CSV table of C-alpha atoms and ligand atoms in Angstrom, one decimal:
chain,number,residue,atom,x,y,z
U,1,MET,CA,71.8,98.1,123.1
U,2,ILE,CA,75.1,96.9,123.3
U,3,GLN,CA,78.3,97.4,121.8
U,4,HIS,CA,80.3,95.0,119.9
U,5,CYS,CA,83.2,95.0,117.9
U,6,PRO,CA,83.1,92.0,115.6
U,7,THR,CA,86.0,90.2,114.5
U,8,PRO,CA,88.2,90.9,111.7
U,9,THR,CA,86.3,88.4,109.4
U,10,GLU,CA,83.1,89.2,110.7
U,11,LEU,CA,84.1,92.9,109.9
U,12,ASP,CA,84.8,92.2,106.3
U,13,ASP,CA,81.5,90.3,106.1
U,14,LEU,CA,79.7,93.5,107.1
U,15,GLU,CA,81.3,95.3,104.4
U,16,LEU,CA,80.3,92.9,101.9
U,17,LEU,CA,76.7,92.8,103.3
U,18,VAL,CA,76.3,96.4,103.5
U,19,SER,CA,78.0,96.9,100.1
U,20,GLY,CA,75.9,94.4,97.9
U,21,ALA,CA,78.8,92.2,97.1
U,22,TYR,CA,77.3,89.4,98.8
U,23,ALA,CA,73.6,89.7,97.5
U,24,PRO,CA,71.2,88.3,97.3
U,25,LEU,CA,72.6,87.9,101.1
U,26,THR,CA,72.0,90.9,102.5
U,27,ARG,CA,72.0,89.7,106.5
U,28,PHE,CA,74.3,87.6,109.3
U,29,ASN,CA,73.1,84.2,110.2
U,30,GLU,CA,71.1,83.1,107.1
U,31,PRO,CA,70.4,79.4,107.7
U,32,GLY,CA,73.2,77.1,105.9
U,33,SER,CA,75.3,80.7,105.2
U,34,PRO,CA,79.1,80.7,106.4
U,35,VAL,CA,78.3,84.5,106.7
U,36,THR,CA,77.6,84.0,110.9
U,37,LEU,CA,78.4,87.1,113.8
U,38,ASP,CA,78.7,86.0,117.3
U,39,LEU,CA,76.8,88.3,119.6
U,40,PRO,CA,78.3,88.3,122.9
U,41,ASP,CA,76.0,86.4,126.0
U,42,GLY,CA,73.5,85.7,123.8
U,43,ALA,CA,72.8,89.2,122.6
U,44,THR,CA,70.4,89.4,119.8
U,45,GLU,CA,70.7,92.6,118.8
U,46,ALA,CA,73.7,94.9,118.9
U,47,GLU,CA,75.7,98.2,117.8
U,48,LEU,CA,78.6,96.7,115.6
U,49,VAL,CA,81.7,99.0,115.8
U,50,ASP,CA,85.2,99.1,114.1
U,51,PRO,CA,88.2,98.6,116.8
U,52,GLU,CA,88.4,102.3,117.3
U,53,GLY,CA,84.8,102.5,118.0
U,54,LEU,CA,83.4,104.2,115.6
U,55,PRO,CA,79.9,102.4,114.9
U,56,LEU,CA,79.3,101.0,111.6
U,57,ALA,CA,75.8,99.5,112.0
U,58,ARG,CA,73.2,97.6,113.8
U,59,VAL,CA,71.8,94.2,114.2
U,60,SER,CA,68.0,94.1,114.9
U,61,SER,CA,66.9,91.1,117.0
U,62,HIS,CA,65.3,89.3,113.5
U,63,GLY,CA,68.8,89.7,112.0
U,64,SER,CA,68.4,92.6,109.3
U,65,LEU,CA,71.6,94.9,109.4
U,66,GLU,CA,71.1,98.8,109.1
U,67,PRO,CA,74.4,100.3,108.2
U,68,LEU,CA,75.0,103.7,110.5
U,69,THR,CA,78.4,104.7,108.2
U,70,HIS,CA,81.2,103.3,106.0
U,71,ALA,CA,84.7,102.3,107.7
U,72,GLN,CA,86.5,105.4,105.9
U,73,TYR,CA,90.2,104.9,107.0
U,74,GLY,CA,93.0,101.9,106.3
U,75,PRO,CA,94.8,101.9,102.9
U,76,PHE,CA,93.4,101.7,99.7
U,77,ARG,CA,89.9,102.3,101.3
U,78,ARG,CA,89.2,104.4,97.9
U,79,LEU,CA,89.8,101.2,96.0
U,80,HIS,CA,87.1,99.1,98.1
U,81,LEU,CA,84.0,99.8,95.1
U,82,THR,CA,80.6,98.7,95.8
U,83,PRO,CA,79.4,96.0,92.9
U,84,ALA,CA,77.2,99.3,91.3
U,85,GLN,CA,79.7,101.4,91.5
U,86,VAL,CA,82.4,99.1,89.6
U,87,ARG,CA,79.4,97.8,87.2
U,88,GLU,CA,78.9,101.5,86.4
U,89,GLN,CA,82.8,102.7,86.1
U,90,HIS,CA,84.4,99.3,84.3
U,91,ALA,CA,81.1,97.9,82.0
U,92,GLY,CA,82.2,96.1,79.4
U,93,ALA,CA,85.8,94.8,81.2
U,94,THR,CA,86.8,91.3,81.7
U,95,PHE,CA,87.0,90.5,85.6
U,96,VAL,CA,90.1,88.5,86.6
U,97,PRO,CA,89.9,87.3,90.5
U,98,VAL,CA,93.4,87.9,92.3
U,99,VAL,CA,94.5,85.8,95.1
U,100,ASP,CA,98.5,86.3,94.5
U,101,ALA,CA,100.8,88.7,93.0
U,102,LEU,CA,100.7,88.3,89.0
U,103,SER,CA,103.6,86.3,88.0
U,104,ASP,CA,104.9,86.8,84.5
U,105,ALA,CA,102.9,84.0,83.1
U,106,GLU,CA,99.7,85.5,84.2
U,107,LEU,CA,100.4,88.6,82.8
U,108,GLU,CA,100.9,87.5,79.7
U,109,GLU,CA,97.9,85.8,80.0
U,110,VAL,CA,95.9,88.7,81.4
U,111,ARG,CA,97.4,90.6,78.6
U,112,GLY,CA,95.4,88.7,76.1
U,113,LEU,CA,92.0,89.7,77.5
U,114,GLY,CA,91.7,93.4,76.9
U,115,ARG,CA,90.3,95.7,79.3
U,116,VAL,CA,90.4,94.2,82.6
U,117,VAL,CA,89.4,94.7,86.4
U,118,LEU,CA,91.5,92.8,89.0
U,119,VAL,CA,89.3,92.2,91.9
U,120,ALA,CA,91.6,91.5,94.6
U,121,LEU,CA,90.4,89.5,97.0
U,122,THR,CA,91.9,91.0,100.5
U,123,GLY,CA,90.1,89.5,102.9
U,124,THR,CA,91.2,88.2,106.5
U,125,GLY,CA,93.2,84.7,106.3
U,126,THR,CA,92.9,84.2,102.6
U,127,ALA,CA,95.8,85.0,100.3
U,128,ASP,CA,99.7,84.3,101.0
U,129,LEU,CA,100.3,88.0,100.9
U,130,SER,CA,99.2,90.5,103.2
U,131,PRO,CA,96.2,92.5,102.0
U,132,VAL,CA,98.2,95.6,101.5
U,133,ALA,CA,100.8,93.9,99.6
U,134,LEU,CA,98.3,91.7,97.1
U,135,VAL,CA,96.7,95.5,96.4
U,136,ARG,CA,100.0,96.9,96.1
U,137,ALA,CA,101.2,93.9,93.4
U,138,SER,CA,97.9,94.3,91.9
U,139,LEU,CA,98.6,98.1,91.4
U,140,ALA,CA,101.9,97.4,90.0
U,141,ALA,CA,100.5,94.5,87.5
U,142,ALA,CA,97.9,96.6,86.5
U,143,ASP,CA,100.6,99.4,85.6
U,144,LEU,CA,102.5,97.1,83.3
U,145,LEU,CA,99.0,96.2,81.4
U,146,ASP,CA,97.4,98.3,78.9
U,147,ASP,CA,94.2,98.8,80.2
U,148,ALA,CA,93.5,97.2,83.5
U,149,HIS,CA,92.0,98.7,87.0
U,150,VAL,CA,92.2,97.1,90.4
U,151,VAL,CA,89.4,96.6,92.7
U,152,ALA,CA,89.8,95.6,96.7
U,153,VAL,CA,87.2,93.2,98.1
U,154,PRO,CA,87.8,92.2,101.6
U,155,LEU,CA,85.9,88.3,101.0
U,156,PRO,CA,87.4,86.6,104.4
U,157,SER,CA,88.2,82.8,104.7
U,158,HIS,CA,85.4,81.1,106.2
U,159,GLY,CA,87.9,78.2,107.2
U,160,ASP,CA,86.6,75.5,104.5
U,161,ALA,CA,88.2,76.1,101.0
U,162,ASP,CA,85.0,74.8,98.8
U,163,VAL,CA,82.7,77.3,100.7
U,164,ASP,CA,85.6,79.9,100.6
U,165,HIS,CA,85.5,79.3,96.7
U,166,GLU,CA,82.0,79.1,95.9
U,167,LEU,CA,81.9,82.3,98.0
U,168,GLY,CA,84.7,83.7,95.6
U,169,ALA,CA,83.1,82.8,92.5
U,170,GLN,CA,79.4,84.5,93.7
U,171,VAL,CA,80.9,87.8,95.0
U,172,VAL,CA,83.3,88.3,91.7
U,173,ALA,CA,79.7,87.6,89.5
U,174,THR,CA,77.7,90.2,91.2
U,175,TYR,CA,81.2,92.5,90.5
U,176,ALA,CA,80.8,91.3,87.1
U,177,GLY,CA,77.2,91.2,86.3
U,178,ASP,CA,76.9,90.9,82.7
U,179,ASP,CA,80.8,90.8,81.8
U,180,PRO,CA,82.9,88.0,81.6
U,181,VAL,CA,85.1,86.7,84.5
U,182,HIS,CA,88.1,85.3,83.7
U,183,ALA,CA,89.8,82.8,86.2
U,184,LEU,CA,93.5,82.5,86.2
U,185,THR,CA,95.6,79.1,85.1
U,186,GLU,CA,98.1,77.7,87.4
U,187,HIS,CA,101.6,78.4,86.4
U,188,PRO,CA,103.8,76.6,89.0
U,189,ASP,CA,107.2,78.0,89.6
U,190,ASP,CA,106.7,80.8,87.6
U,191,SER,CA,108.7,84.4,88.0
U,192,TYR,CA,108.0,87.8,88.9
U,193,PRO,CA,108.3,91.0,87.2
U,194,ALA,CA,110.9,93.1,89.3
U,195,GLY,CA,108.4,95.5,90.4
U,196,ILE,CA,106.2,92.8,91.8
U,197,ALA,CA,109.2,90.6,93.3
U,198,GLU,CA,110.1,93.6,95.4
U,199,ILE,CA,106.7,93.9,96.6
U,200,VAL,CA,106.0,90.3,97.5
U,201,ASP,CA,109.8,89.9,98.9
U,202,ALA,CA,109.3,92.7,101.2
U,203,ASP,CA,106.2,91.1,102.5
U,204,ARG,CA,108.0,87.6,103.0
U,205,PRO,CA,110.5,88.6,105.1
U,206,GLU,CA,113.5,86.0,105.5
U,207,PRO,CA,113.0,84.7,108.8
U,208,GLU,CA,116.3,86.5,110.2
U,209,ASP,CA,114.2,89.7,109.4
U,210,GLN,CA,110.9,88.7,110.2
U,211,GLY,CA,109.5,89.8,113.8
U,212,LEU,CA,109.6,87.0,116.2
U,213,VAL,CA,108.2,86.7,119.9
U,214,LEU,CA,110.0,84.1,122.4
U,215,PHE,CA,107.8,83.3,125.1
U,216,PHE,CA,109.1,81.6,128.2
U,217,THR,CA,106.1,80.2,130.2
U,218,GLY,CA,106.5,78.0,133.2
U,219,LEU,CA,106.2,78.1,137.2
U,220,SER,CA,107.5,81.1,139.3
U,221,GLY,CA,111.5,80.3,139.9
U,222,SER,CA,111.4,77.7,136.8
U,223,GLY,CA,114.0,79.8,135.4
U,224,LYS,CA,112.1,82.0,132.8
U,225,SER,CA,114.0,85.2,133.6
U,226,THR,CA,117.4,83.4,134.0
U,227,LEU,CA,117.0,82.2,130.3
U,228,ALA,CA,115.0,85.5,128.7
U,229,ARG,CA,118.2,87.3,130.0
U,230,ALA,CA,120.6,85.2,128.8
U,231,LEU,CA,119.2,84.4,125.6
U,232,MET,CA,118.8,88.5,125.1
U,233,ASP,CA,122.9,88.9,126.3
U,234,LEU,CA,123.4,86.7,123.6
U,235,LEU,CA,121.1,88.6,120.7
U,236,LEU,CA,122.9,92.0,122.3
U,237,GLU,CA,126.3,90.6,121.9
U,238,GLN,CA,125.6,89.7,118.1
U,239,GLY,CA,124.0,92.5,117.3
U,240,GLY,CA,121.6,92.9,114.1
U,241,ARG,CA,118.1,92.9,116.0
U,242,THR,CA,116.2,94.5,118.4
U,243,VAL,CA,115.1,93.4,121.2
U,244,THR,CA,112.9,94.0,124.0
U,245,SER,CA,112.4,92.4,127.0
U,246,LEU,CA,108.6,92.1,128.6
U,247,ASP,CA,109.7,89.8,131.9
U,248,GLY,CA,106.5,89.1,134.0
U,249,ASP,CA,107.9,91.1,137.3
U,250,VAL,CA,108.8,94.2,135.5
U,251,VAL,CA,105.7,94.4,133.2
U,252,ARG,CA,103.8,94.1,136.2
U,253,ARG,CA,105.4,97.3,137.9
U,254,HIS,CA,105.0,99.3,134.7
U,255,LEU,CA,102.2,98.3,132.0
U,256,SER,CA,100.1,96.0,134.4
U,257,ALA,CA,101.1,98.1,137.6
U,258,GLY,CA,97.6,97.5,140.0
U,259,LEU,CA,96.8,94.0,138.4
U,260,THR,CA,96.0,91.0,141.0
U,261,PHE,CA,96.9,87.3,140.4
U,262,SER,CA,92.5,86.7,139.6
U,263,LYS,CA,92.2,84.5,136.8
U,264,ALA,CA,90.8,87.7,135.0
U,265,ASP,CA,93.8,89.8,135.9
U,266,ARG,CA,96.1,87.2,134.9
U,267,GLU,CA,94.4,87.2,131.5
U,268,THR,CA,94.9,90.7,131.0
U,269,ASN,CA,98.3,90.8,132.0
U,270,ILE,CA,99.1,88.6,129.3
U,271,ARG,CA,97.2,89.9,126.3
U,272,ARG,CA,98.8,93.1,127.2
U,273,ILE,CA,102.0,91.5,127.0
U,274,GLY,CA,100.5,89.6,123.8
U,275,TRP,CA,99.6,93.0,122.2
U,276,VAL,CA,103.1,94.8,122.8
U,277,ALA,CA,104.6,91.8,121.7
U,278,ALA,CA,102.7,91.6,118.5
U,279,GLU,CA,103.3,95.3,117.7
U,280,ILE,CA,107.4,94.8,118.1
U,281,ALA,CA,106.9,91.6,115.7
U,282,ARG,CA,105.0,93.9,113.4
U,283,HIS,CA,108.0,95.9,112.9
U,284,GLY,CA,110.3,92.9,112.9
U,285,GLY,CA,112.0,93.2,116.1
U,286,VAL,CA,112.5,90.4,118.8
U,287,ALA,CA,110.3,90.2,121.7
U,288,VAL,CA,111.4,87.9,125.0
U,289,CYS,CA,108.6,87.4,127.4
U,290,SER,CA,108.7,85.7,130.4
U,291,PRO,CA,105.7,85.7,132.5
U,292,ILE,CA,104.1,82.7,134.5
U,293,ALA,CA,101.2,82.6,131.2
U,294,PRO,CA,99.1,79.8,133.2
U,295,PHE,CA,96.4,79.4,131.1
U,296,ALA,CA,96.5,78.1,127.3
U,297,GLU,CA,93.7,79.8,126.1
U,298,THR,CA,95.5,83.5,127.1
U,299,ARG,CA,99.0,81.9,125.6
U,300,ASP,CA,97.1,80.7,122.5
U,301,GLN,CA,95.5,84.4,122.0
U,302,VAL,CA,98.9,85.8,122.2
U,303,GLN,CA,100.2,83.6,119.5
U,304,GLN,CA,97.2,84.9,117.4
U,305,MET,CA,97.9,88.3,117.7
U,306,VAL,CA,101.9,87.7,116.8
U,307,GLU,CA,101.3,85.9,113.7
U,308,ASP,CA,98.0,88.1,112.4
U,309,ALA,CA,101.4,90.9,112.7
U,310,GLY,CA,103.1,88.7,110.6
U,311,GLY,CA,105.8,87.5,113.3
U,312,ALA,CA,106.9,84.3,114.2
U,313,PHE,CA,105.8,82.5,117.8
U,314,PHE,CA,108.0,80.7,119.6
U,315,LEU,CA,107.1,79.0,122.8
U,316,VAL,CA,109.7,77.9,125.5
U,317,HIS,CA,108.0,75.6,128.4
U,318,VAL,CA,110.2,76.1,131.1
U,319,ALA,CA,109.3,73.2,133.0
U,320,THR,CA,111.1,72.9,136.4
U,321,PRO,CA,108.8,70.8,138.4
U,322,LEU,CA,107.1,72.2,141.3
U,323,GLU,CA,109.6,70.9,144.1
U,324,GLU,CA,112.6,72.4,142.5
U,325,CYS,CA,110.8,75.6,142.0
U,326,GLU,CA,109.7,75.4,145.9
U,327,ARG,CA,113.1,73.8,146.7
U,328,ARG,CA,114.9,77.2,145.2
U,329,ASP,CA,112.1,79.5,146.6
U,330,ARG,CA,114.6,82.3,145.6
U,331,LYS,CA,112.0,84.8,146.7
U,332,GLY,CA,110.5,83.2,149.7
U,333,LEU,CA,107.5,83.7,148.0
U,334,TYR,CA,106.4,79.8,148.3
U,335,ALA,CA,107.0,79.3,151.7
U,336,LYS,CA,104.5,82.5,152.2
U,337,ALA,CA,102.0,80.6,149.7
U,338,ARG,CA,102.5,77.5,151.6
U,339,ALA,CA,101.7,79.2,155.2
U,340,GLY,CA,98.6,81.1,153.4
U,341,GLU,CA,100.0,84.7,153.2
U,342,ILE,CA,99.8,84.6,149.6
U,343,PRO,CA,96.3,83.7,147.9
U,344,GLU,CA,96.1,82.5,144.6
U,345,PHE,CA,99.5,81.2,144.1
U,346,THR,CA,100.7,79.6,141.2
U,347,GLY,CA,101.1,75.6,141.2
U,348,ILE,CA,100.0,76.2,144.9
U,349,SER,CA,96.5,77.2,145.2
U,350,SER,CA,96.0,78.5,141.8
U,351,PRO,CA,96.3,76.3,138.5
U,352,TYR,CA,99.2,76.1,135.8
U,353,GLU,CA,97.9,74.7,132.4
U,354,GLU,CA,100.7,72.8,131.0
U,355,PRO,CA,101.3,73.8,127.3
U,356,GLN,CA,100.8,70.3,125.0
U,357,ASP,CA,102.7,71.3,122.3
U,358,PRO,CA,105.5,74.0,123.1
U,359,ALA,CA,108.3,74.7,120.5
U,360,VAL,CA,110.6,73.7,123.4
U,361,ARG,CA,110.5,72.2,127.1
U,362,VAL,CA,112.9,72.7,129.2
U,363,ASP,CA,113.8,71.5,132.8
U,364,THR,CA,116.6,73.5,134.4
U,365,THR,CA,116.9,70.9,137.5
U,366,GLY,CA,120.3,69.9,138.1
U,367,ARG,CA,121.4,71.3,135.0
U,368,THR,CA,123.5,74.9,134.3
U,369,ILE,CA,122.2,77.6,133.0
U,370,GLU,CA,124.2,77.4,129.5
U,371,ASP,CA,123.6,73.8,129.2
U,372,ALA,CA,119.5,74.8,129.8
U,373,LEU,CA,120.0,77.6,127.5
U,374,ASP,CA,121.4,75.3,124.6
U,375,ASP,CA,118.0,73.6,124.3
U,376,VAL,CA,116.5,76.8,123.1
U,377,LEU,CA,119.1,77.9,120.8
U,378,ILE,CA,119.1,74.5,119.0
U,379,ALA,CA,115.3,74.2,118.9
U,380,LEU,CA,115.4,78.1,117.3
U,381,ASP,CA,118.0,77.3,115.1
U,382,GLU,CA,116.5,74.1,114.0
U,383,ALA,CA,113.2,76.0,113.7
U,384,ARG,CA,115.2,78.5,111.4
U,385,LEU,CA,113.9,81.5,113.2
U,386,LEU,CA,117.2,82.6,114.7
U,387,HIS,CA,121.0,81.6,114.5
U,388,LEU,CA,122.7,82.6,117.9
U,389,HIS,CA,126.8,81.7,118.0
U,390,GLY,CA,126.6,81.0,121.2
U,391,LEU,CA,126.0,77.3,121.6
U,392,HIS,CA,127.3,76.2,124.9
U,393,ARG,CA,128.8,73.2,123.6
U,394,GLY,CA,130.4,74.5,120.5
U,395,ARG,CA,131.6,77.9,122.5
U,396,GLY,CA,134.9,77.0,124.1
U,397,ASP,CA,135.0,80.4,125.7
U,398,ALA,CA,137.8,79.6,128.0
U,399,GLY,CA,139.8,78.4,124.9
U,400,ALA,CA,138.9,75.0,124.6
W,501,LIG,N1,99.8,84.8,143.7
W,501,LIG,C1,101.1,84.6,142.8
W,501,LIG,N2,101.1,83.8,142.0
W,501,LIG,C2,102.4,83.5,141.0
W,501,LIG,N3,103.0,84.6,141.1
W,501,LIG,C3,103.2,86.0,142.1
W,501,LIG,C4,101.9,85.8,142.4
W,501,LIG,N4,101.9,86.8,143.5
W,501,LIG,C5,103.4,87.0,143.3
W,501,LIG,N5,103.8,86.8,142.0
W,501,LIG,C6,105.2,87.2,141.8
W,501,LIG,O1,104.9,87.8,140.3
W,501,LIG,C7,105.2,87.2,139.6
W,501,LIG,C8,104.7,86.5,138.4
W,501,LIG,O2,103.8,87.5,137.8
W,501,LIG,P1,103.0,87.1,136.1
W,501,LIG,O3,102.9,88.6,135.5
W,501,LIG,O4,104.4,86.7,135.3
W,501,LIG,O5,102.1,86.1,136.2
W,501,LIG,S1,100.8,85.8,135.5
W,501,LIG,O6,101.5,85.3,134.1
W,501,LIG,O7,99.9,86.9,135.4
W,501,LIG,O8,100.4,84.7,135.8
W,501,LIG,C9,106.3,86.0,140.3
W,501,LIG,O9,107.5,86.0,139.5
W,501,LIG,P2,108.3,85.0,138.7
W,501,LIG,O10,108.7,84.2,140.0
W,501,LIG,O11,109.2,85.8,137.9
W,501,LIG,O12,107.6,83.9,138.1
W,501,LIG,C10,106.0,86.2,141.7
W,501,LIG,O13,107.3,86.7,141.7
W,502,LIG,N1,119.8,75.6,134.5
W,502,LIG,C1,119.3,76.7,135.1
W,502,LIG,N2,118.5,77.4,134.6
W,502,LIG,C2,117.5,78.4,134.9
W,502,LIG,N3,117.8,78.7,136.1
W,502,LIG,C3,118.3,78.0,136.7
W,502,LIG,C4,119.1,77.2,136.5
W,502,LIG,N4,119.6,76.5,137.7
W,502,LIG,C5,119.4,77.0,138.3
W,502,LIG,N5,118.6,78.0,138.4
W,502,LIG,C6,118.2,78.9,139.6
W,502,LIG,O1,116.7,79.1,139.3
W,502,LIG,C7,116.3,80.5,139.5
W,502,LIG,C8,115.2,80.8,138.4
W,502,LIG,O2,114.9,82.3,139.0
W,502,LIG,P1,114.3,83.2,137.8
W,502,LIG,O3,115.0,82.9,136.7
W,502,LIG,O4,113.6,84.5,138.3
W,502,LIG,O5,112.8,82.2,137.7
W,502,LIG,P2,111.2,82.5,137.2
W,502,LIG,O6,111.5,84.1,136.1
W,502,LIG,O7,110.8,81.7,136.3
W,502,LIG,O8,110.8,83.1,138.5
W,502,LIG,C9,117.3,81.1,139.5
W,502,LIG,O9,117.8,81.7,141.1
W,502,LIG,C10,118.6,80.6,138.8
W,502,LIG,O10,119.8,81.2,139.3
C-alpha cells in the first residue's frame, strides 16, 4: 500500500472525519460531499501520513477510513477535543462559533449568555488570523468572561462560502448536541480589548515587518543577479531588515548541488529555494531569489509556500529578450548551447514560460542597472511592501 501525505485541508478533514465532527459523514469522497481526498496516480487505497511521515489512517479501496493514530503535536493540541468529549465536559453550555478575535461588542454579547464554549474554527484557509493566533485570542477572550471554555476545531475552507457556512453550522451543531448555538452578530469597526488587540497586531504585522520574498525570474543573462544584488545592497545600506540571497548559481553550488537541468531537477531546485524562502519569510526576513525558474506552475507553488508562511511574494520578471541575453553572453554559455555543447539550455533547447501576471516586468535592454532597478523599487513602494530610499532619479549622489 502506498504512503501518501494529504494536503493541509485534507489533513484537517481527516481529523474531523475521525473525531466524529463531520457525523454522519465518516469517509472521504461521498457523492456530493465537499470533503474529498485526492490520491496520487489513481490509487484507490493508501496509508495517510502527516508531513513528518507518522501514519494517521488507512483509506481502503471502498473509501472507508481506518484510523491508526491521532496527531499528537502542534500548538493547542489539548484543545482539539472530539464532539463526544466536549458534550461530556460541557453539557448545558451555550456554543459560540468563533472565526476571528472577539471584539469588545462581541464580548459584551457573549457575556449575556452565561456558561459558554467558544468553538474556535481554526482550519486551513478560513480565518483572517492564523490558527494559533485565533486560539490565543479566544483564550484571552475566555479569560475576560466569567465561565468560558475554548475548543479548537480545524474546520478547513472548501473554497465556497456557502458550502463552508453550511458545513460549519453542521459541525458546531454536532459539538453542541442538545445545547444551544449562538451565532455572533456582526459589529463593524469595533475595537478589541488590549490583550486581544496585542495578539491580533502581532499576527498581522505591518508590511514593513512582514516577511517578504523578492523573486527575480528570467533567462540566463537577463540581469536577475545584477538587479538582485543591487537591491540587496540598498536594503543592507538602509538597515533594519535581515536579508538573505538565494541566487540561482549560488544555490546550485550548495543547496541544489548535484541537480541537473532536466525539467524535474529544475522543479526540485525551485521548490527548495521556495521552501527556504518561505521559512525566511515566516520569521519576518527578506529573501531575494534569482533563479531562472522557467516553469509557471513551480513559481506558483513557491508563491503558495511563501503566503502560507505569512509572507508577501513579489515576482519580478526580468524580461530582457533572448537576443539581448545572447548578445551579452557573459558566461559564453549561449555560444556553447548553440554549438550543442550544453543540452536543455533555457531559451535555446529548453522552454521558458513567461509569467502572465508579475508584480513588475523589467526589460534591461539599453538601460543602466540603476534605471532598471528603479522600476522594481517603484513597484515595491506602490505595493507598500518596501520603501527604499534609493531611487536613482531622486538619489542625486553626485550632489545633484
Ligand atoms: N542548461 C542550462 N540552462 C540554463 N542555465 C544553465 C544551464 N546549464 C548551466 N546553466 C547555468 O545555471 C544557471 C541557472 O540555474 P538556475 O538554478 O537558476 O536554473 S533553474 O531555475 O533551475 O532553471 C544559469 O545562470 P544565470 O545566468 O545566472 O541565470 C547558467 O549560468
Ligand atoms: N540594466 C541592466 N540591468 C541588469 N544587468 C544589466 C543591465 N545592463 C547590462 N547588464 C549586464 O547584463 C548582465 C546580466 O548578468 P546577470 O545579472 O548575471 O544575469 P542573470 O543572473 O539573469 O543570468 C551583466 O553583465 C550586467 O552587467
